[in-house]
Each structure stands twice: as C-alpha cells, then as structure tokens.
mmCIF file of C-alpha atoms in Angstrom:
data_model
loop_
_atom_site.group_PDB
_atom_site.id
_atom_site.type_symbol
_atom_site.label_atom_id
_atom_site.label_comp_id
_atom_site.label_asym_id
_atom_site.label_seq_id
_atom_site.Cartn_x
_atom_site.Cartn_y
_atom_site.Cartn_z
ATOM 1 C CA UNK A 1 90.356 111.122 108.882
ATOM 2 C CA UNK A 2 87.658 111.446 106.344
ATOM 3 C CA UNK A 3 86.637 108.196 104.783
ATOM 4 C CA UNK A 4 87.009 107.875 100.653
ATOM 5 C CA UNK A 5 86.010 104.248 99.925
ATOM 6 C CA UNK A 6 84.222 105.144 96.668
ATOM 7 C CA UNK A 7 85.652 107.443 93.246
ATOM 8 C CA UNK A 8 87.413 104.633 91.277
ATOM 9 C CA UNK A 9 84.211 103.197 89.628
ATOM 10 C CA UNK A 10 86.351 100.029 90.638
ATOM 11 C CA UNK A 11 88.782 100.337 88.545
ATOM 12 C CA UNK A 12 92.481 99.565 89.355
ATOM 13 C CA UNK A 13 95.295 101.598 88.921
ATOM 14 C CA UNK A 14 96.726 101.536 85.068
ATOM 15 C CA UNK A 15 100.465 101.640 83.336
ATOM 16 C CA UNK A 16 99.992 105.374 81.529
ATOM 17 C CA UNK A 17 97.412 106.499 83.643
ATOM 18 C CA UNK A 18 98.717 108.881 85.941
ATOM 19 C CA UNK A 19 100.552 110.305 82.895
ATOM 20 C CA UNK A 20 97.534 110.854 81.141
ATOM 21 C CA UNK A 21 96.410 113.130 84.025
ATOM 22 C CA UNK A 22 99.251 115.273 84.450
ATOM 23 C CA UNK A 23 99.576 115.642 80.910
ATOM 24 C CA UNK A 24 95.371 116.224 80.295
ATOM 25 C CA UNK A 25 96.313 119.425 82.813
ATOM 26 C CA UNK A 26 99.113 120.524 81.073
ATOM 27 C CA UNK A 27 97.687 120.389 78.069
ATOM 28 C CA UNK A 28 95.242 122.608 78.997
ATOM 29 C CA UNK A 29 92.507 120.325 80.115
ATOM 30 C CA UNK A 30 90.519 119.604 82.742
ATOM 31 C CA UNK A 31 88.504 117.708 85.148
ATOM 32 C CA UNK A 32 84.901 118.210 85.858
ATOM 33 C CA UNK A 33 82.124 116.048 86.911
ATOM 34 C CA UNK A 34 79.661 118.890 85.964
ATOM 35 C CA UNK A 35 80.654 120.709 82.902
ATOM 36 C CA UNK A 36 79.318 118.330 80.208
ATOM 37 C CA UNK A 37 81.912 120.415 77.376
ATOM 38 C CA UNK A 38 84.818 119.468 79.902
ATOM 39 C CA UNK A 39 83.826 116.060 80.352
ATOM 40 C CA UNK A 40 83.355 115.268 76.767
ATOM 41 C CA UNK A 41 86.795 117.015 76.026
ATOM 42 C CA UNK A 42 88.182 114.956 78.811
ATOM 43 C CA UNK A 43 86.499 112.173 76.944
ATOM 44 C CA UNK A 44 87.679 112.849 73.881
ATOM 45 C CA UNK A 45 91.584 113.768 75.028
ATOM 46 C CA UNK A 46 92.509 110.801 77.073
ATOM 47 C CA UNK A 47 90.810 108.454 75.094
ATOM 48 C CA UNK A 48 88.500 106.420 77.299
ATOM 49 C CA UNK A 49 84.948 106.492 78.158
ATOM 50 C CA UNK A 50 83.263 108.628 81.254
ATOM 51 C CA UNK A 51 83.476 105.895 84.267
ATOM 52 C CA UNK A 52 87.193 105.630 83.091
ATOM 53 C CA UNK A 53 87.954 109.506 83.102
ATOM 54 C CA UNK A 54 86.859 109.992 86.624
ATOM 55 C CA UNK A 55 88.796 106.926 87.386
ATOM 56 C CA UNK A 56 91.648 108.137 85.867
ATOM 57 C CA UNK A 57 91.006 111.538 87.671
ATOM 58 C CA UNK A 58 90.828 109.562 91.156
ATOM 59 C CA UNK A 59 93.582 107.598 91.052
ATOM 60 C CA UNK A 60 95.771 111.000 90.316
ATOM 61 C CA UNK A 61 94.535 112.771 93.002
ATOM 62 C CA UNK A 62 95.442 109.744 95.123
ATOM 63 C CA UNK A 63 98.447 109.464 94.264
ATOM 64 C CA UNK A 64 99.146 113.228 95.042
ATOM 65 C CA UNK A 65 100.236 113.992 91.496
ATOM 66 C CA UNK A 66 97.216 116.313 90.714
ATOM 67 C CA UNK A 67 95.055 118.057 92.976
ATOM 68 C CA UNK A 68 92.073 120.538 93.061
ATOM 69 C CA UNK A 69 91.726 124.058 94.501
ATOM 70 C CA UNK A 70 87.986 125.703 95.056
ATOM 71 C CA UNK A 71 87.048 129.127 94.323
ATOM 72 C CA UNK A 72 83.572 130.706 93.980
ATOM 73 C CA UNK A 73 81.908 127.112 94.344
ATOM 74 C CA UNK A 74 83.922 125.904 91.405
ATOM 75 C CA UNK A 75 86.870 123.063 91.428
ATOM 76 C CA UNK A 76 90.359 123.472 89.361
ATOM 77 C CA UNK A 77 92.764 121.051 89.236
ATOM 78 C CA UNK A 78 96.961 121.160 89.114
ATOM 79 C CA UNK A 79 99.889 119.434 88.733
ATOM 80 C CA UNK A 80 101.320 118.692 92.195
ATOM 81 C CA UNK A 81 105.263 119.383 92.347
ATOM 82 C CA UNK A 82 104.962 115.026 92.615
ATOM 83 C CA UNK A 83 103.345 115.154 89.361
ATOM 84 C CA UNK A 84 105.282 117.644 87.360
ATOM 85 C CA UNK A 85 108.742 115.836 89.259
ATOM 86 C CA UNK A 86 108.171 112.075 88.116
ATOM 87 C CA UNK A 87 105.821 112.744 84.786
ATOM 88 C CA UNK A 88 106.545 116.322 83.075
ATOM 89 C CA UNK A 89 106.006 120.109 84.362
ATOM 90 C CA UNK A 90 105.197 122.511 81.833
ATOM 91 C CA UNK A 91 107.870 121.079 79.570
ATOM 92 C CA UNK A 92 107.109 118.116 78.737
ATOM 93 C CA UNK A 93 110.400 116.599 78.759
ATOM 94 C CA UNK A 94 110.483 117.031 82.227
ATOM 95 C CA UNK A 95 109.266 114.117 83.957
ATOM 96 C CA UNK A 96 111.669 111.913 85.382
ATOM 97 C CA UNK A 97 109.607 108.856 84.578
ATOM 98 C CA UNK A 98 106.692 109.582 82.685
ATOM 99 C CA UNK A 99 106.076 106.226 81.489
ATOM 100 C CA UNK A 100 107.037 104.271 84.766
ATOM 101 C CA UNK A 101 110.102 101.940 83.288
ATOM 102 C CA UNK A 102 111.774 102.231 86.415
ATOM 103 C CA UNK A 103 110.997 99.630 89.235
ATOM 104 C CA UNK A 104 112.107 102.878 91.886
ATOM 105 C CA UNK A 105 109.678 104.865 90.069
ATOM 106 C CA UNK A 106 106.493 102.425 91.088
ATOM 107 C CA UNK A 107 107.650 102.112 94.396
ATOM 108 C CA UNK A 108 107.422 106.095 94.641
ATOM 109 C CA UNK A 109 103.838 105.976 93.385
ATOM 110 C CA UNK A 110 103.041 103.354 95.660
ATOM 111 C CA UNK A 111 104.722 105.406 99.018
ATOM 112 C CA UNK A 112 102.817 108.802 97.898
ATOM 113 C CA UNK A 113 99.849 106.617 97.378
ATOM 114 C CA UNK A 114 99.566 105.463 100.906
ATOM 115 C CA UNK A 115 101.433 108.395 102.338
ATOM 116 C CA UNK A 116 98.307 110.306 103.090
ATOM 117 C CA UNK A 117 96.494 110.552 106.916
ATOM 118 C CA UNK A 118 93.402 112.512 105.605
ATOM 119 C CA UNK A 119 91.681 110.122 103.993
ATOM 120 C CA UNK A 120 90.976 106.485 104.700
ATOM 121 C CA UNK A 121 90.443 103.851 101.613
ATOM 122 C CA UNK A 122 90.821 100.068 101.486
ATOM 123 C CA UNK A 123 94.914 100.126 100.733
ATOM 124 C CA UNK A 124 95.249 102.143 103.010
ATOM 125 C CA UNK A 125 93.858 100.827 106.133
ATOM 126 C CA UNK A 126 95.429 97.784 104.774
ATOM 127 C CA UNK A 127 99.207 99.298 104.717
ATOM 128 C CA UNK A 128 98.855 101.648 107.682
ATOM 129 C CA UNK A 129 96.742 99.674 110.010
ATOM 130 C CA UNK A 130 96.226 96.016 109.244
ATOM 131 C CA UNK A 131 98.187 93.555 111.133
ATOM 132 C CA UNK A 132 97.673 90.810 108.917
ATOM 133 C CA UNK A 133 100.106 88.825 106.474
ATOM 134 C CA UNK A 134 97.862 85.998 105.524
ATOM 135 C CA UNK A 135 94.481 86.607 105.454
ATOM 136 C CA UNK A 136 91.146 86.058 103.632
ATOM 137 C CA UNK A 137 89.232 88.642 101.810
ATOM 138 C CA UNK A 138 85.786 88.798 103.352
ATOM 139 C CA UNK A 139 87.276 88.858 107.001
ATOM 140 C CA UNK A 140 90.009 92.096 105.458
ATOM 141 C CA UNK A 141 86.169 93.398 104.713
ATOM 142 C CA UNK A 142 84.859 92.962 108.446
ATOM 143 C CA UNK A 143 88.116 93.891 109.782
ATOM 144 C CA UNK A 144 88.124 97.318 107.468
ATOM 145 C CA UNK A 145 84.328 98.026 107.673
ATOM 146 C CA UNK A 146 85.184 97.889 111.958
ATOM 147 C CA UNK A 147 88.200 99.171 111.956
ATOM 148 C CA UNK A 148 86.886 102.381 109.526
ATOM 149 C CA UNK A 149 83.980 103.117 112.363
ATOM 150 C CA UNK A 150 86.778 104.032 114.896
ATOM 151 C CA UNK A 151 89.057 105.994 112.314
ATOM 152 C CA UNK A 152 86.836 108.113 110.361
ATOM 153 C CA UNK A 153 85.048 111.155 111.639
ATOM 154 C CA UNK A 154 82.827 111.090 108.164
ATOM 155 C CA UNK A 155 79.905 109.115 107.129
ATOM 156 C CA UNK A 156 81.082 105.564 106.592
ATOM 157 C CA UNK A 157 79.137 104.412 104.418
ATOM 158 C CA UNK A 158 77.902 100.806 103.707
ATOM 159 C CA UNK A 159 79.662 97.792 104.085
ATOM 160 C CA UNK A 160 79.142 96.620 100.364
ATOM 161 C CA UNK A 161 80.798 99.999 99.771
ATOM 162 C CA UNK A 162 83.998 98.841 101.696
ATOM 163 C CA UNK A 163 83.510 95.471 99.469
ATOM 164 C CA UNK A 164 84.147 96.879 96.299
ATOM 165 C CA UNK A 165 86.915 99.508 97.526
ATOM 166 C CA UNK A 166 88.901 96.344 98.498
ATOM 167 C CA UNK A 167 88.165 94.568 95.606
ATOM 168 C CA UNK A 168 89.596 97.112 93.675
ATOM 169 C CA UNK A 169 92.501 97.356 96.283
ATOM 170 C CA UNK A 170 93.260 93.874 95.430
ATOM 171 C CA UNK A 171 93.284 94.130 92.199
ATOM 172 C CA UNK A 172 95.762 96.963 92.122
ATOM 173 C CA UNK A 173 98.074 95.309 94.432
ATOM 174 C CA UNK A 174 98.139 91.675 93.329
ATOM 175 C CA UNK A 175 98.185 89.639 90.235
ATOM 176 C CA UNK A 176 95.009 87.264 89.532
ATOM 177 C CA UNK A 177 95.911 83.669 89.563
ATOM 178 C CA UNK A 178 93.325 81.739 87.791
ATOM 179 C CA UNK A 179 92.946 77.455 87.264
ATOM 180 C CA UNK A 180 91.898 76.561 83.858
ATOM 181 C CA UNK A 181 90.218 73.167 83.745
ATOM 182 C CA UNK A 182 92.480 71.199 85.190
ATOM 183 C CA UNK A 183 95.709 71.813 84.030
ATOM 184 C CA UNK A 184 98.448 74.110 86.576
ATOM 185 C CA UNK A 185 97.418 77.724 87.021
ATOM 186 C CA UNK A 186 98.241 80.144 84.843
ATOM 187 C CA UNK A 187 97.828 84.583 84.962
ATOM 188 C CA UNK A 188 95.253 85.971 84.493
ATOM 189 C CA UNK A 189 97.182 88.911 81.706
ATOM 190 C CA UNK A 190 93.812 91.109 82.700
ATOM 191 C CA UNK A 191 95.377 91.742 85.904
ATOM 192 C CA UNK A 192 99.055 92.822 84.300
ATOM 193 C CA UNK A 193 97.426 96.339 84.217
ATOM 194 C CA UNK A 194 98.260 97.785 87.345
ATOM 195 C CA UNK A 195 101.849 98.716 88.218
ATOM 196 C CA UNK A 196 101.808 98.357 91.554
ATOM 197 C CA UNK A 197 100.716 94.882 91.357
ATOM 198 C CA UNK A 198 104.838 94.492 90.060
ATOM 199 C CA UNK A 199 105.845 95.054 93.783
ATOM 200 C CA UNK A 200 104.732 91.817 94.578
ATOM 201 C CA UNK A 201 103.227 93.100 98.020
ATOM 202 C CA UNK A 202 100.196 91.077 98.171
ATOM 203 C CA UNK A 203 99.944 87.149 96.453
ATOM 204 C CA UNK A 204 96.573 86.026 95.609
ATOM 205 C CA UNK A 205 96.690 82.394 96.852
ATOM 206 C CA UNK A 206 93.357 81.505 95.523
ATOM 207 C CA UNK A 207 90.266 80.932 96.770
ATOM 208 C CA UNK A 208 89.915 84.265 98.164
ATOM 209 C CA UNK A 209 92.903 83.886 100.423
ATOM 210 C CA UNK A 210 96.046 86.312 100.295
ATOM 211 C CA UNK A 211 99.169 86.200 101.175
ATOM 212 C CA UNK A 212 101.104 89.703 102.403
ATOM 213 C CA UNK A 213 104.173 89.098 104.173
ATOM 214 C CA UNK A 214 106.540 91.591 106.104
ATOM 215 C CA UNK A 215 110.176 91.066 104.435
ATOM 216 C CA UNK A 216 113.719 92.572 103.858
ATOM 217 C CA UNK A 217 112.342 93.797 100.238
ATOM 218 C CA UNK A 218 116.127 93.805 98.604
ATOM 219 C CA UNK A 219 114.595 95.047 95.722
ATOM 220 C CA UNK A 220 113.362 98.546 97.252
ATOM 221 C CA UNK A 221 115.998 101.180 96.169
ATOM 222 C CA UNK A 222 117.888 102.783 99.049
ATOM 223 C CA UNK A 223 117.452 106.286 97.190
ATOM 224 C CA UNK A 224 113.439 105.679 97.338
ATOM 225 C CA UNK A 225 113.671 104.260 100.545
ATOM 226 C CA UNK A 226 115.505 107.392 102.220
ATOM 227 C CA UNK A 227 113.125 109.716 100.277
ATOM 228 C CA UNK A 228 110.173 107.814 102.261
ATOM 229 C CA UNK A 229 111.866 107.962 105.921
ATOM 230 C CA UNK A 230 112.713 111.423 105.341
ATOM 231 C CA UNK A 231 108.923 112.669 104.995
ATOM 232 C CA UNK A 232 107.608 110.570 107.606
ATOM 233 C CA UNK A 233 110.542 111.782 109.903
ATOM 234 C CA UNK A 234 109.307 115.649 108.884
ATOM 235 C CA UNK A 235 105.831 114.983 109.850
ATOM 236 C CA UNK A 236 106.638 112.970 112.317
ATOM 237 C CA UNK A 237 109.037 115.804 114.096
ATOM 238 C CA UNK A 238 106.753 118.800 112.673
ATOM 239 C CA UNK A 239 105.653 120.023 116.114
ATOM 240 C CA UNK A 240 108.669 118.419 118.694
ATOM 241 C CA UNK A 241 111.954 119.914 115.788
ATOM 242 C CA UNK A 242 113.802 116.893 117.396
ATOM 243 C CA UNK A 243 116.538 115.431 115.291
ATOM 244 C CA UNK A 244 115.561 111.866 116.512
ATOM 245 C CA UNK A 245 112.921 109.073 115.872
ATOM 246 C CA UNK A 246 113.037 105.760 117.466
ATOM 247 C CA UNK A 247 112.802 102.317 115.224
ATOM 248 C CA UNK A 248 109.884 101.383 116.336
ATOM 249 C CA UNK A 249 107.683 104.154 115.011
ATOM 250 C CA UNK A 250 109.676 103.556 111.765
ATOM 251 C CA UNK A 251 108.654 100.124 111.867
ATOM 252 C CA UNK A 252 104.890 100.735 112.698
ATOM 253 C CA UNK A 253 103.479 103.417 112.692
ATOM 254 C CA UNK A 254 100.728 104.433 109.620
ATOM 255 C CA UNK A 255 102.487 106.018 107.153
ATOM 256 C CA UNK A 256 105.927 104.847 108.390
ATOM 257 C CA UNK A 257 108.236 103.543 105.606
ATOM 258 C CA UNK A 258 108.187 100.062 107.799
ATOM 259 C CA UNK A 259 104.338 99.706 107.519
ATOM 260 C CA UNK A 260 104.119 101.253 103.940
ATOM 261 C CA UNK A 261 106.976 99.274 102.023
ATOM 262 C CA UNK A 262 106.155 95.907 104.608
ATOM 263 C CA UNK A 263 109.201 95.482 106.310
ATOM 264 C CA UNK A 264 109.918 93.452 108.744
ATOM 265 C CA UNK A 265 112.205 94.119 111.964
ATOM 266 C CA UNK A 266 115.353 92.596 110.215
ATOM 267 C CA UNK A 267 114.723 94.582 106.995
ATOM 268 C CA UNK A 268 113.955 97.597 108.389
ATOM 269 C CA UNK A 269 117.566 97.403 110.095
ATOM 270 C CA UNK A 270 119.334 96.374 106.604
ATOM 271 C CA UNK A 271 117.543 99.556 105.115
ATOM 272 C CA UNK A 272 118.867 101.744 107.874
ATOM 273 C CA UNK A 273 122.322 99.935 107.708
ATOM 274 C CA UNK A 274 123.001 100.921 104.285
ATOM 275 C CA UNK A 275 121.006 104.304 104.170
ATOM 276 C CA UNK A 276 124.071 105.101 106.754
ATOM 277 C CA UNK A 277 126.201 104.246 103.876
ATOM 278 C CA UNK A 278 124.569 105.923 101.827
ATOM 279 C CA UNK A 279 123.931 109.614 102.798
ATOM 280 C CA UNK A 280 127.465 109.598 104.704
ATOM 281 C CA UNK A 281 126.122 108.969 107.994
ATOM 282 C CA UNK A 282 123.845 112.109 107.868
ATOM 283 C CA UNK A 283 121.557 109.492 108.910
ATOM 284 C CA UNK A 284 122.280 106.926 111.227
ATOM 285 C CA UNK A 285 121.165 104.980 113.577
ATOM 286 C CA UNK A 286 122.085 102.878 117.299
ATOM 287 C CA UNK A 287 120.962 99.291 118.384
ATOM 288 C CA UNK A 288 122.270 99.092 121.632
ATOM 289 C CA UNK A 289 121.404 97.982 125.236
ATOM 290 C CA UNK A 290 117.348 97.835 123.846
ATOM 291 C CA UNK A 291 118.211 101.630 122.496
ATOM 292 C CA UNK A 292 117.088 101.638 118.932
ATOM 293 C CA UNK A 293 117.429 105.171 117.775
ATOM 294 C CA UNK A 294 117.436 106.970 113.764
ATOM 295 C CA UNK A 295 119.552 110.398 114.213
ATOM 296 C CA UNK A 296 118.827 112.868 111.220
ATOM 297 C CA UNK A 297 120.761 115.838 110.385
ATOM 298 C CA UNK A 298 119.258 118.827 109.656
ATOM 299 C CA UNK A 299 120.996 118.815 105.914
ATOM 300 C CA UNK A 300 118.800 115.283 105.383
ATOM 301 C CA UNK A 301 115.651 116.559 106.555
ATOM 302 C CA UNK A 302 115.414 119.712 104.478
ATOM 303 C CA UNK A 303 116.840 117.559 101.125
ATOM 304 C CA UNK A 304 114.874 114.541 101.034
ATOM 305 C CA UNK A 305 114.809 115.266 97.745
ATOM 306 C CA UNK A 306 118.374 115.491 96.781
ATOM 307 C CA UNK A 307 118.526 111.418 97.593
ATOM 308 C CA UNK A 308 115.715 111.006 95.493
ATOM 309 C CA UNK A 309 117.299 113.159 92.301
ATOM 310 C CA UNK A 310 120.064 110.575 93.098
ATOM 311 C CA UNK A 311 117.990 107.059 91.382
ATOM 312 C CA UNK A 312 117.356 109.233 88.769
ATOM 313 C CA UNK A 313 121.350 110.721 87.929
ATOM 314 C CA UNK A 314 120.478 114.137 89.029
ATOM 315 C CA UNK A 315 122.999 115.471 91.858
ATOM 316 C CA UNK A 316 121.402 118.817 92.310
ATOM 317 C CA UNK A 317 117.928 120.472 92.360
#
C-alpha cells in the first residue's frame, strides 16, 4: 500500500460534491494542479475557491467516481463507470442519484470509499484495520501513525500529517456535538455537511472521545449490501476461482463488507440470512457444526450489479 494521508486541504466530504466532479468532466472540464487556465476555469465552473477545487478533486478520486490516466508526463481525468452509474454519464439524466437523496446511495459512496487496498488514509485504516469501538482521538493518531509504518511501502510522512488526515476523517464520519454555556448540547449545523456523517458510524462523545460500535445496521439496504459482498468475494476469489468464502473473512477482513459497513457477528448473519432471500438462494450460506460457509453462484458473481440496479427500480443492465 502506498500511503495518501494528505490531498483534502482538510476538508470533509460535501452533499453535491462528488456531483460537481463528474459533472466538471463531463462538461468538458478539467483538473489540473499546474495549468493556471484550467485551474481558474475549474475555479470559476464549480464555484469555490482553489484549496476547495483540489478538495473537491480528491475526494472524487477517492471515492472511485473519477480518475486520472498519464500520457507524455501529463494527467487527464474521467468519469469512472461508478461515477457516470450513481451521478450522470454523458447524458446527464443518467445518474441514478446525482444529488444523493437516497440513504442506499450514501452507503454506496461510503463502501467504494473504503473499498480500495492501494492506498492507506485515516478512514481507512480506521474501517479496515482498527479494532476499536470506543476510543479517543489522539491514541486513533498513535495507533494509525504505528500501524501506517508496517502497512505502507511509501514515505510516511509526519505524524502531524496523520493528525490532520484524521481530523478530517472525523469530521466526515461524525456529527460535532458542541456545549453552549451551560445549557444541554446542541449540533454543531457546520458539521451537517458531510453525507456520510448520516450513517451514524462514528458518535462524537465529546471531549475528544468517540464512540464506533459494531452492530446489526437494519438500516443498510440488502441490495447495497449484496453489491458490497459480491466485490469483495471477486477479489477475494480472483486468483483461487472458488465459489466459496468463509464468514469470518466476511466479517474481518480489510475491505470486507463486515469491517467496512461495522457489523458485528450477529448482523453479519441477519445480512446473509436475508441476502439468501433475496437473490433466490444464489447466495447462501451454512452455520453448522463450527462450519460457517457463503456459497456464490457463478450468475451472482458476474452480476453484482444487477442487485444493485435493483434499489434503484432497474431489473436489467
């Protein structure tokens, strides 16, 4: 892994943002850190100042909605089939989502957020190797800044570096709870800017203590869900082409649906329960005699995104 703790200019996440992006691109823009006419259009376009344009920029590529090709020393950037899927293609009607009113749609971003063993940043060392469910922010910085050493083949960088990365992670992921004088807390609204902080995955409980616990996460759509466990189970199988994956490496492995959506053992088994239901048993599972085994058919792995097309009405495609 290469490690990416800077490129957000700490800013979290934004409602609109990653639509901005795809549409900048398919609108005929474009991203550029050195062309001072590009950056000015880019400026100009999406509305915001510099800092916020490559943040913008950042958080797309993140999220695997756009991404860059090289050629001849010189960077381009694209809509990813993510990107043109949930926010528009060429037509801009499209997107199945563009605007993000749809609590499944969040919960996508999140997954192909974190769905990513290339590059290591705050969230996700938190999602796909942290251990912890309560914990305080400066030792999440220790634990990182360690933890990063042993993961990353790249220059790590400083440990005020990893500071502000999970600053900002916190900020994306959690809503700011603030005490005014001495009446009962009330939000902070500054922190209602981040969609992902609507998942409710980490609490701030003050202080500088946060609260992240591993539950059955009822609200998580089954169609999203499947999606997720279907492209873990493809990389997962890439090399072996075995039609089985035990529950444990759903449950905790990085990238695994358990570790990315924080479920815990008895949720992880209601998920699978009803994603039996719900494909027609084309993927099922056994908890028997200390076997715990996920069987995929072939049909599920090669249309992960058939369930998907399902939240959003579409049958086919």
């Amino acid at each position: 892994m290469k490690a990416k703790f800077t490129g957000h200019d700490t800013f979290p996440l934004r409602y609109g943002w990653l639509f901005k992006a795809v549409n900048h691109l398919n609108s005929n823009g474009k991203f550029s850190s050195s062309d001072e006419d590009s950056i000015r259009q880019s400026i100009v376009e999406l509305g915001v100042g510099k800092n916020m344009v490559k943040a913008i920029q950042y958080w797309a590529e993140a999220c695997n909605v756009i991404s860059s090709s090289r050629e001849n020393n010189l960077y381009s950037h694209f809509v990813t089939n993510n990107g043109a899927y949930l926010f528009a293609g060429e037509n801009i009607d499209d997107g199945q989502d563009p605007y993000l009113e749809l609590p499944g749609s969040i919960w996508l971003v999140h997954f192909w957020l974190n769905f990513n063993s290339e590059q290591l940043t705050a969230y996700r060392y938190f999602f796909n190797f942290s251990n912890v469910q309560h914990f305080e922010k400066t030792k999440l910085i220790n634990d990182c800044y360690e933890d990063a050493a042993k993961l990353v083949d790249s220059e790590l960088g400083n440990i005020s570096t990893i500071k502000k990365d999970i600053d900002c992670f916190l900020n994306t992921y959690s809503k700011k709870v603030k005490s005014i004088t001495k009446k009962i807390n009330s939000i902070d609204e500054d922190h209602f800017t981040s969609p992902l902080a609507e998942l409710n995955l980490v609490q701030d409980n003050g202080g500088g203590f946060y609260i992240s616990n591993l539950a059955e996460r009822p609200e998580l759509p089954i169609e999203i869900f499947t999606y997720a466990l279907l492209e873990f189970f493809k990389i997962e199988t890439i090399d072996s082409n075995v039609s089985t994956i035990d529950f444990d490496s759903l449950l905790s492995k990085p990238c695994s649906p358990g570790r990315t959506f924080r479920l815990s053992e008895s949720g992880l088994g209601q998920k699978l329960d009803e994603v039996q239901g719900f494909t027609d048993g084309k993927i099922s599972w056994v908890d028997s005699l200390g076997l715990r085994q996920v069987n995929v058919s072939d049909f599920a792995k090669q249309n992960s995104k058939l369930y998907l097309n399902q939240y959003y009405g579409k049958q086919n495609d």
